[in-house]
XYZ file of C-alpha atoms in Angstrom:
673
model
C 22.401 16.578 -34.447
C 25.186 17.650 -32.044
C 24.372 15.529 -28.973
C 25.587 12.930 -26.656
C 23.256 10.426 -28.326
C 23.762 9.503 -32.047
C 20.717 8.454 -33.941
C 21.378 4.669 -33.706
C 21.849 4.829 -29.843
C 18.454 3.584 -29.099
C 18.485 0.577 -31.475
C 22.015 -0.152 -30.196
C 21.054 0.009 -26.705
C 18.175 -2.295 -26.934
C 20.187 -4.757 -28.959
C 23.063 -4.804 -26.391
C 20.518 -5.821 -23.407
C 20.998 -9.176 -23.810
C 18.544 -10.126 -21.460
C 16.389 -12.557 -23.715
C 13.216 -10.967 -22.858
C 9.922 -10.852 -24.692
C 8.134 -7.763 -25.592
C 5.303 -6.856 -23.357
C 1.779 -5.517 -24.776
C -0.155 -2.840 -22.655
C -3.838 -3.373 -21.471
C -6.496 -1.672 -23.690
C -7.554 0.558 -21.200
C -5.600 3.742 -20.304
C -3.119 3.648 -17.560
C -4.222 5.112 -14.256
C -1.656 6.912 -12.272
C -1.366 5.915 -8.595
C -2.667 8.651 -6.362
C 0.602 9.086 -4.772
C 2.347 12.479 -4.687
C 6.016 11.902 -4.159
C 6.952 15.717 -3.955
C 4.438 16.621 -1.389
C 4.817 13.665 0.863
C 8.256 11.751 0.975
C 6.062 8.917 2.792
C 3.930 8.093 -0.082
C 0.727 9.154 1.423
C -2.535 9.511 -0.609
C -3.882 12.291 1.498
C -1.989 15.530 1.723
C -2.404 18.488 4.100
C -1.264 20.834 1.288
C -2.664 21.489 -2.124
C -1.116 19.242 -4.721
C -1.631 17.899 -8.279
C -0.284 15.117 -10.429
C -0.593 15.078 -14.261
C 0.237 12.057 -16.326
C -0.945 9.686 -19.027
C -3.607 10.906 -21.393
C -4.361 13.984 -19.146
C -0.826 15.241 -19.556
C -0.804 14.378 -23.217
C -3.867 16.488 -24.037
C -2.420 19.613 -22.411
C 1.108 19.127 -23.202
C 2.768 22.374 -24.746
C 6.259 23.164 -25.894
C 7.157 24.698 -22.312
C 6.563 23.869 -18.930
C 4.778 27.056 -17.925
C 2.255 26.602 -20.930
C 1.730 22.972 -20.203
C 0.578 23.909 -16.609
C -1.248 27.201 -17.328
C -4.950 27.224 -16.473
C -4.616 24.733 -13.816
C -5.858 25.892 -10.252
C -3.275 28.342 -8.965
C -0.861 27.921 -11.755
C -0.390 30.440 -14.674
C 2.677 30.981 -16.849
C 5.192 34.022 -17.408
C 3.834 34.158 -20.931
C 7.373 35.119 -22.537
C 6.375 33.681 -25.949
C 6.266 29.872 -26.759
C 9.760 29.208 -25.988
C 10.668 30.559 -22.442
C 7.520 30.296 -20.197
C 7.972 29.177 -16.605
C 5.306 28.388 -14.094
C 3.901 31.148 -12.089
C 2.125 29.794 -8.763
C -0.296 31.964 -6.914
C 1.199 35.045 -8.351
C 4.901 34.014 -7.372
C 7.431 33.368 -10.214
C 11.133 33.432 -10.727
C 13.248 31.746 -7.919
C 10.171 31.445 -5.571
C 8.947 28.584 -7.641
C 11.280 25.501 -7.182
C 11.621 23.400 -10.470
C 12.889 19.850 -9.856
C 13.820 16.925 -11.993
C 13.049 13.715 -10.157
C 13.368 15.651 -6.910
C 16.619 17.083 -7.992
C 17.544 20.685 -8.713
C 17.160 21.881 -12.309
C 20.380 23.999 -12.610
C 19.906 26.482 -15.464
C 19.264 30.136 -15.871
C 15.607 30.472 -16.180
C 15.172 32.284 -12.800
C 17.577 34.988 -13.896
C 15.577 36.328 -16.853
C 12.222 35.771 -18.344
C 13.775 34.856 -21.842
C 15.790 32.023 -20.445
C 14.087 28.731 -20.858
C 14.021 25.754 -18.613
C 15.678 23.010 -20.087
C 13.058 20.298 -20.020
C 10.375 19.337 -22.590
C 7.067 17.970 -21.524
C 7.140 15.299 -24.443
C 9.900 13.468 -22.819
C 8.400 13.229 -19.308
C 6.017 10.643 -17.449
C 4.369 12.920 -15.164
C 4.479 16.332 -13.515
C 3.654 17.073 -9.975
C 2.756 20.606 -8.527
C 2.689 21.529 -5.078
C 1.213 24.785 -4.296
C 2.389 26.909 -1.173
C 5.220 26.737 1.048
C 4.294 23.098 2.177
C 7.338 22.237 -0.231
C 9.799 23.673 2.259
C 11.770 20.228 2.278
C 13.161 21.675 -1.103
C 14.195 24.848 0.327
C 13.152 28.420 1.052
C 12.821 29.213 -2.655
C 10.014 26.938 -2.812
C 7.734 29.622 -1.028
C 5.285 29.695 -3.991
C 5.416 26.034 -4.532
C 7.347 23.287 -6.314
C 6.970 21.831 -10.016
C 8.700 18.185 -10.039
C 9.127 16.886 -13.598
C 9.415 13.172 -13.174
C 10.819 10.497 -15.634
C 12.159 6.991 -15.403
C 15.525 7.723 -16.639
C 16.940 5.969 -13.626
C 14.434 2.940 -13.405
C 13.289 2.483 -9.686
C 11.476 -0.817 -10.128
C 12.229 -3.981 -12.287
C 11.260 -3.897 -15.943
C 10.098 -7.165 -17.202
C 11.119 -7.728 -21.001
C 10.900 -5.036 -23.396
C 8.618 -1.848 -22.946
C 8.371 1.365 -24.794
C 6.680 4.487 -25.790
C 6.318 6.320 -29.104
C 5.149 9.995 -29.563
C 4.541 11.774 -32.533
C 2.405 15.090 -33.600
C 1.946 17.965 -35.617
C 0.593 21.369 -34.993
C -0.702 23.716 -37.543
C -0.387 27.013 -35.525
C 3.381 27.000 -35.492
C 3.751 24.393 -38.064
C 5.346 22.227 -35.240
C 6.640 18.712 -35.570
C 7.345 16.809 -32.377
C 8.219 13.498 -31.572
C 9.895 11.270 -28.755
C 10.675 7.738 -28.246
C 11.379 5.647 -25.197
C 12.500 1.987 -24.639
C 13.132 0.157 -21.530
C 14.271 -3.353 -21.046
C 15.271 -5.590 -18.101
C 14.634 -8.421 -15.617
C 14.418 -8.970 -11.839
C 18.096 -7.644 -11.461
C 18.891 -5.026 -14.294
C 17.121 -2.263 -16.160
C 18.110 -0.064 -19.002
C 16.027 3.187 -20.184
C 16.901 5.004 -23.620
C 14.991 8.007 -24.671
C 15.161 10.654 -27.308
C 13.085 13.669 -28.433
C 12.772 16.392 -30.962
C 10.637 19.473 -31.581
C 10.887 21.894 -34.536
C 8.527 24.772 -34.873
C 8.149 28.070 -37.088
C 6.844 31.303 -35.861
C 3.698 30.842 -33.905
C 0.455 32.009 -35.743
C -1.652 34.888 -34.001
C -5.006 36.434 -34.809
C -3.272 39.912 -35.791
C -0.817 41.278 -38.175
C 2.573 42.226 -36.640
C 5.748 43.625 -38.105
C 8.899 41.742 -38.171
C 12.326 43.327 -39.131
C 15.278 41.289 -40.700
C 18.100 43.361 -41.554
C 16.745 46.386 -43.577
C 13.505 44.564 -44.498
C 10.323 44.916 -42.564
C 7.563 42.472 -43.277
C 3.976 42.120 -41.893
C 2.508 38.629 -41.010
C 0.034 37.047 -38.606
C 2.710 35.653 -36.661
C 4.897 36.459 -33.628
C 8.243 37.513 -35.121
C 11.255 35.425 -33.843
C 9.126 32.705 -31.946
C 10.502 29.739 -34.100
C 12.556 26.917 -32.342
C 14.266 23.781 -32.551
C 15.149 21.314 -29.731
C 16.261 17.926 -29.198
C 17.880 15.836 -26.581
C 17.700 12.196 -24.971
C 18.936 10.253 -21.882
C 20.578 6.881 -21.129
C 20.078 5.289 -17.778
C 20.293 1.978 -15.852
C 19.654 0.397 -12.544
C 20.807 -2.730 -10.658
C 18.154 -3.893 -8.030
C 18.978 -4.765 -4.733
C 17.369 -6.948 -2.111
C 14.104 -5.860 -0.381
C 13.232 -3.326 -3.346
C 16.217 -1.335 -3.212
C 18.424 -0.246 -6.211
C 21.320 1.729 -7.587
C 21.239 3.686 -10.823
C 22.667 6.254 -13.003
C 21.788 8.340 -15.980
C 23.180 10.819 -18.319
C 20.752 13.229 -20.214
C 21.139 16.000 -22.874
C 19.160 18.837 -23.970
C 19.673 21.240 -26.653
C 17.485 24.325 -27.888
C 17.856 27.130 -30.362
C 15.042 29.678 -30.079
C 13.949 33.142 -30.812
C 13.421 35.324 -27.738
C 10.439 37.154 -29.304
C 11.365 40.374 -27.188
C 13.603 41.414 -30.288
C 13.400 40.508 -33.802
C 16.787 38.862 -34.542
C 18.140 37.890 -30.936
C 18.228 34.207 -30.460
C 19.427 31.818 -27.921
C 21.424 28.549 -28.432
C 21.043 26.567 -25.242
C 22.927 23.379 -24.224
C 22.499 21.420 -20.824
C 23.916 18.238 -19.878
C 23.057 16.506 -16.453
C 24.682 13.330 -14.840
C 22.718 11.698 -12.138
C 23.091 9.067 -9.564
C 20.292 7.686 -7.445
C 19.887 4.685 -4.928
C 17.591 3.293 -2.306
C 18.642 0.852 0.499
C 15.950 -0.900 2.520
C 16.996 -2.220 5.812
C 16.019 -5.663 7.073
C 15.228 -4.733 10.507
C 16.124 -1.901 13.271
C 14.864 1.566 13.612
C 15.677 2.662 9.856
C 13.270 1.588 7.210
C 15.173 3.076 4.258
C 17.844 5.328 3.112
C 17.507 7.128 -0.371
C 20.462 9.160 -1.898
C 20.621 11.451 -4.935
C 23.606 13.117 -6.672
C 23.262 15.227 -9.674
C 25.804 17.264 -11.812
C 24.662 20.021 -14.448
C 26.686 21.886 -16.867
C 24.381 24.495 -18.398
C 25.376 27.158 -20.999
C 23.633 29.361 -23.523
C 24.771 31.918 -25.859
C 22.725 34.820 -27.119
C 23.026 35.728 -30.776
C 22.145 39.065 -32.326
C 21.596 38.887 -36.062
C 23.619 35.769 -36.117
C 26.571 37.408 -34.201
C 27.502 35.618 -30.856
C 26.873 38.092 -28.049
C 26.495 37.118 -24.149
C 27.602 33.835 -23.012
C 25.841 32.320 -19.719
C 27.110 29.465 -17.769
C 25.758 27.813 -14.827
C 27.702 24.479 -13.329
C 26.333 22.824 -10.238
C 26.070 19.729 -8.138
C 23.142 19.132 -6.018
C 22.637 16.196 -3.622
C 20.161 14.804 -1.293
C 20.094 12.010 1.427
C 16.679 10.924 2.961
C 16.589 8.698 6.061
C 12.980 7.033 6.740
C 12.479 5.568 10.106
C 10.133 2.888 11.097
C 6.812 3.718 12.568
C 7.159 4.919 16.176
C 3.520 3.835 17.187
C 1.380 6.353 15.167
C 4.292 8.427 14.190
C 6.136 8.107 10.960
C 8.609 10.309 9.011
C 11.847 11.142 7.301
C 14.954 13.359 7.873
C 17.547 14.268 5.653
C 20.522 16.313 4.242
C 20.570 18.294 1.119
C 23.175 20.545 -0.537
C 23.734 22.721 -3.705
C 27.001 24.251 -5.102
C 26.465 26.282 -8.116
C 28.808 28.538 -10.064
C 27.517 31.156 -12.610
C 29.296 33.264 -15.204
C 28.158 35.743 -17.874
C 30.425 37.217 -20.378
C 29.400 39.909 -22.816
C 27.754 43.196 -23.564
C 24.393 42.071 -21.839
C 25.886 40.598 -18.771
C 24.083 42.495 -16.091
C 25.146 40.305 -13.161
C 28.645 39.331 -12.006
C 30.239 35.878 -11.862
C 28.781 34.380 -8.717
C 29.303 31.266 -6.518
C 26.457 29.903 -4.129
C 26.802 27.287 -1.605
C 23.860 25.892 0.290
C 23.595 23.020 2.779
C 20.405 22.200 4.698
C 18.884 19.627 7.283
C 15.115 18.968 6.988
C 12.552 16.587 8.717
C 9.095 15.813 8.060
C 6.858 13.779 10.452
C 3.185 12.495 10.388
C 1.081 11.324 13.352
C -2.077 9.517 12.757
C -4.851 10.213 14.885
C -8.406 8.913 15.339
C -9.908 11.993 13.236
C -7.077 12.290 10.599
C -3.505 13.166 10.854
C -1.007 15.860 11.903
C 1.852 17.001 9.911
C 5.174 18.803 10.685
C 8.044 19.815 8.595
C 11.212 21.836 9.356
C 14.102 23.031 7.539
C 17.399 24.910 8.420
C 19.718 25.938 5.825
C 23.074 27.760 5.566
C 23.527 29.813 2.336
C 26.625 31.409 1.171
C 26.407 33.917 -1.897
C 29.599 35.366 -3.480
C 30.088 37.952 -6.160
C 33.288 37.004 -7.962
C 33.374 40.257 -10.043
C 34.233 39.999 -13.709
C 37.523 40.545 -14.993
C 36.131 42.469 -18.086
C 33.685 44.552 -16.337
C 34.675 47.119 -13.818
C 31.322 47.961 -12.616
C 30.813 44.797 -10.744
C 31.962 44.765 -7.041
C 33.293 41.668 -5.334
C 32.000 40.463 -1.800
C 29.946 37.727 -0.122
C 26.975 37.252 2.165
C 26.047 34.399 4.546
C 22.476 33.722 5.493
C 20.861 31.072 7.892
C 17.201 30.594 6.681
C 14.815 28.556 8.805
C 11.498 27.284 7.847
C 8.794 25.022 9.423
C 5.259 24.052 8.741
C 2.256 22.579 10.862
C -0.504 20.801 8.830
C -3.552 18.933 9.672
C -5.873 16.579 7.920
C -9.398 15.995 9.279
C -11.692 13.285 7.970
C -15.045 15.006 8.808
C -16.993 12.166 7.066
C -16.358 9.276 4.607
C -16.750 11.707 1.552
C -15.444 15.011 3.280
C -11.937 16.124 4.344
C -10.762 19.417 5.789
C -7.029 20.397 5.536
C -5.043 23.207 7.010
C -1.435 24.326 6.673
C 0.527 26.943 8.738
C 4.043 27.831 7.497
C 6.790 30.029 8.180
C 9.407 30.271 5.358
C 12.681 32.019 4.878
C 14.349 32.669 1.607
C 18.015 33.907 1.134
C 18.369 36.319 -1.901
C 19.822 35.119 -5.080
C 22.894 36.223 -6.642
C 21.432 38.776 -9.046
C 19.168 40.423 -6.352
C 22.287 41.177 -4.403
C 24.788 42.113 -7.081
C 23.019 42.993 -10.357
C 24.347 46.056 -12.041
C 23.779 46.490 -15.691
C 21.189 46.627 -18.538
C 18.906 43.807 -19.003
C 17.496 43.641 -22.342
C 14.573 41.234 -21.487
C 13.102 43.791 -19.039
C 14.354 46.726 -21.053
C 15.665 48.249 -17.820
C 18.925 49.048 -16.079
C 18.981 46.654 -12.934
C 20.490 47.264 -9.687
C 21.042 44.670 -6.962
C 21.430 45.389 -3.179
C 24.065 43.706 -1.212
C 22.596 44.502 2.087
C 19.188 42.762 1.473
C 18.316 40.504 4.387
C 16.630 37.211 3.904
C 13.085 37.257 2.683
C 10.605 36.071 5.566
C 6.909 35.003 4.996
C 3.950 33.635 6.904
C 1.368 31.345 5.128
C -2.105 29.990 6.115
C -3.587 27.439 3.748
C -7.029 25.887 4.104
C -8.751 23.466 2.041
C -12.333 21.523 1.818
C -12.609 18.276 -0.109
C -15.313 16.132 -1.085
C -15.231 12.866 -3.131
C -18.143 10.527 -4.109
C -17.367 7.837 -6.681
C -16.198 9.686 -10.101
C -17.495 13.104 -8.592
C -15.167 15.461 -6.617
C -14.891 18.892 -5.433
C -11.966 20.972 -3.860
C -12.110 24.631 -2.368
C -9.068 26.269 -1.074
C -8.084 29.700 0.532
C -4.771 31.053 1.118
C -3.045 34.171 2.451
C 0.818 34.799 2.527
C 2.059 37.638 4.363
C 5.735 38.759 3.433
C 7.547 40.981 5.902
C 10.177 41.957 3.368
C 9.202 40.860 -0.009
C 12.136 41.427 -2.628
C 10.807 43.261 -5.522
C 12.457 44.780 -8.488
C 11.094 48.422 -8.409
C 11.243 51.428 -10.629
C 13.766 54.291 -9.133
C 12.173 56.981 -11.169
C 15.405 57.813 -12.846
C 17.439 56.895 -16.065
C 20.704 55.389 -16.079
C 23.287 55.752 -18.825
C 24.855 52.590 -20.105
C 28.437 52.201 -21.195
C 27.030 52.710 -24.965
C 25.472 55.931 -24.150
C 22.093 54.623 -24.030
C 19.543 55.786 -21.303
C 17.342 53.142 -19.792
C 14.912 53.156 -16.824
C 16.550 52.373 -13.454
C 14.981 49.413 -11.676
C 16.549 48.383 -8.059
C 15.676 45.299 -5.921
C 14.283 46.571 -2.856
C 12.465 44.841 0.194
C 8.792 45.863 0.876
C 6.140 44.404 2.939
C 3.505 42.402 0.807
C 0.418 40.141 0.999
C -0.618 37.641 -1.441
C -4.331 36.003 -0.879
C -6.489 33.940 -2.923
C -9.009 31.152 -3.719
C -8.851 28.065 -5.592
C -11.631 25.517 -6.687
C -11.820 22.660 -8.992
C -13.951 19.308 -9.365
C -15.566 16.966 -11.538
C -19.237 15.983 -11.577
C -20.445 12.823 -13.342
C -23.468 13.689 -15.199
C -24.278 10.632 -17.172
C -23.274 6.835 -16.863
C -25.322 4.691 -19.130
C -22.838 2.636 -21.259
C -21.144 5.779 -21.896
C -19.936 8.526 -19.405
C -20.332 12.313 -19.296
C -18.340 14.359 -16.806
C -18.260 18.106 -16.185
C -14.713 19.375 -15.010
C -14.580 22.828 -13.829
C -12.084 25.148 -12.131
C -11.250 28.601 -11.121
C -8.789 30.766 -9.093
C -8.180 34.385 -7.816
C -5.081 35.972 -6.670
C -4.828 39.405 -5.112
C -1.096 40.793 -4.447
C -0.706 44.008 -2.570
C 2.125 46.325 -1.367
C 1.253 46.482 2.258
C 3.199 49.630 2.754
C 1.297 51.791 0.016
C -1.773 49.570 -0.684
C -0.706 49.541 -4.468
C -0.998 46.213 -6.369
C 2.075 44.377 -7.371
C 2.758 43.693 -11.067
C 2.258 40.706 -13.238
C -0.434 39.016 -11.047
C -3.022 36.837 -12.904
C -6.527 37.925 -13.065
C -9.482 35.894 -11.744
C -9.908 32.867 -13.983
C -12.432 30.139 -14.622
C -12.820 27.411 -16.878
C -15.021 24.098 -17.573
C -14.731 21.048 -19.872
C -17.169 18.458 -20.810
C -15.670 15.107 -20.977
C -17.517 12.277 -22.797
C -16.262 8.651 -22.994
C -17.770 5.589 -25.146
C -15.958 2.493 -25.863
C -12.547 3.498 -27.353
C -13.619 6.950 -28.153
C -13.411 10.096 -25.910
C -14.148 13.766 -26.684
C -13.884 16.937 -24.659
C -14.856 20.531 -25.318
C -14.425 23.645 -22.765
C -13.221 26.953 -22.243
C -10.628 29.006 -19.937
C -11.667 32.421 -19.356
C -9.426 35.273 -17.647
C -11.189 38.535 -16.380
C -9.787 41.900 -17.177
C -6.710 42.700 -14.934
C -7.014 46.295 -13.870
C -5.269 45.951 -10.428
C -1.760 46.998 -11.678
C 0.804 49.421 -10.264
C 0.480 53.019 -11.051
C 1.853 53.576 -14.842
C 1.462 49.881 -15.918
C -0.954 48.836 -18.735
C -3.977 46.844 -18.072
C -4.855 43.804 -19.863
C -8.320 42.957 -21.264
C -10.183 39.651 -20.363
C -10.597 36.751 -22.938
C -12.316 33.349 -23.449
C -10.405 30.579 -25.047
C -12.396 27.596 -26.288
C -10.732 24.213 -26.913
C -11.729 20.652 -27.986
C -9.888 17.243 -28.230
C -10.891 13.793 -29.749
C -9.168 10.749 -28.930
C -9.526 7.161 -30.163
C -7.635 4.235 -28.520
C -6.951 0.916 -30.600
C -4.399 -1.903 -30.445
C -1.968 -2.106 -33.467
C -0.190 -5.452 -32.951
C 1.499 -5.380 -29.518
C 1.103 -1.726 -29.131
C -1.546 0.112 -27.546
C -2.253 3.374 -29.565
C -4.059 6.473 -28.651
C -4.880 8.619 -31.741
C -5.857 12.155 -30.688
C -6.867 15.615 -32.419
C -6.653 18.814 -30.087
C -7.917 22.233 -31.172
C -6.581 25.169 -29.240
C -8.139 28.636 -29.204
C -10.877 27.507 -31.460
C -12.375 30.814 -32.171
C -9.009 32.555 -32.874
C -9.366 34.979 -29.900
C -6.836 37.943 -29.600
C -5.589 37.771 -26.116
C -2.634 38.958 -23.906
C -0.994 37.666 -20.631
C -1.296 39.643 -17.634
C 1.614 37.899 -16.201
C 3.876 38.538 -19.179
C 6.714 41.101 -19.006
C 6.262 41.740 -22.645
C 2.642 43.244 -22.017
C 4.500 46.111 -20.346
C 7.991 46.203 -22.050
C 6.853 45.444 -25.710
C 3.079 45.937 -25.654
C 1.161 44.160 -28.488
C 4.472 42.278 -29.328
C 3.597 38.766 -28.315
C -0.114 37.890 -27.921
C -1.380 34.538 -26.966
C -1.158 31.844 -29.625
C -3.985 31.714 -32.140
C -5.939 28.987 -33.340
C -4.045 25.542 -33.698
C -4.933 21.980 -34.591
C -2.712 19.273 -33.059
C -2.921 15.734 -34.518
C -0.963 12.912 -32.901
C -0.556 9.547 -31.686
C 1.011 8.033 -28.736
C 1.722 4.187 -28.876
C 2.924 2.091 -25.778
C 4.281 -1.536 -26.019
């Protein structure tokens, strides 16, 4: 393994702790995550005026996949870009790319995944503690690019609370569909003053199995198999972090993390990507003893990301993205019923692409922002307000090897704000509403792209005159909770004045190699996104054992307001349900996720058929010495249904090439000690 962490790093770090602590065992019952969504509310409130979810523990384990997009797929309002098993990002309410903000512990994930569908997010769900999803622009504290929502991947690589003694977690699993082997290990140790964290993970998968025979060409030989050609992947990484704890619950910590992934792009039979990402982070919290300031939290991160695309083993285009991000939050003490935070945030990234498939120039992006979030408690609930103003400078630096890239720069001032309310209608009923205005500065490739893009099979042209993207959003929600049963219903509408869309020019463009590709250009169009989301849990039985029914569904409609035509790659109406039974150490679940036919597509694009995917899982919890072990078996796509994703660009550019994964049985164990 060519990583920052040799195989012996974990054992060496534990041995060097020198803290004289004894091992701590975990309770027999599964850990329950506290219902505090950090991303959606910096004050740590349990009730939010915006729709938010938190996944962790057994719930995350039983839905975990190899990518962030597939892990969150089929949750209310969230789907996936569906670019094979290796490079799928989340799609929230029909919005993808840079309208979805992906964070790691609240800091920016600096990579190239927003640039192209075949670029993976350098995060593996097997190595995280929890994932938070915030739908809608209520996440404006994290930037205008969060108009669709925020996905915050949370780990404890910088310990934020003292660790008593020695604790850890081991994960191991095998999945038959891609003959995938995955494993992770984490160890933490400390006392009241210091804590150290070490983790490592690895995943190795072959081509994924599908319920249809597909061709695969390597060199001059073509073979047929029930596998998606070039969908294999190998990844590994790890992290080392530590903290020193201050008075009154403060801390100061640092971490270094490494991620490596070598994977097939599935769009072409012999194109692979070798990805490397290293991140260095600092984080601290200071709590005041008195005065108007309650606490100050600061974060800083530096990321060095690069990946090389290989064609039949020959190195091609090299992508690099290096950046710094920082954030400071000041929380004031309550002023009567009013409490809140104010802060500063900044990012500075430098992007470069060298090679035949570089369709965007070297670029530099600088962004500084000021934000505020306040809550006012009332007799009937609470009011919330958030505001953000940011200055963004985007520069094209050209490319010394490519004449077609022009140099230049644009500066934008983006202002966003949101007003929310939460009404406690009755002890079991809550009504929430959120009204927001969001502004997003165009990205570098939207302004300056000029070249052939292999992942989309098109020649893409940016527009240096694009204005900032403006949208207005209304979000309404009704929630009910009575004991273990609950239900939520939400509705939203987002109206874009000038949505930045990649649209066909109707002409073909000749490349430097003499090949003709369809021309696509970034344009601004009026658009509207609207939809419904619902989910809930009903306790059916409780007699020494429990039986629950979990249900979910969503619907998104996205329309070009100028022409009335549907926008591309929008998820269809979806519904799902799962029966969950538990008795003693045993738990079982069986359910389905169904998607309707998607026939609301732009003229000239292919429709996708509906499908129903059945799934099941069985878990058994036991104690093994000092460890609390959870053994599990999970069956995905139990009926081996052939299905295609409406949100995948491959459905249009390479129809039939990459269906959804077929039947797969995953066997695994997670042990906590």
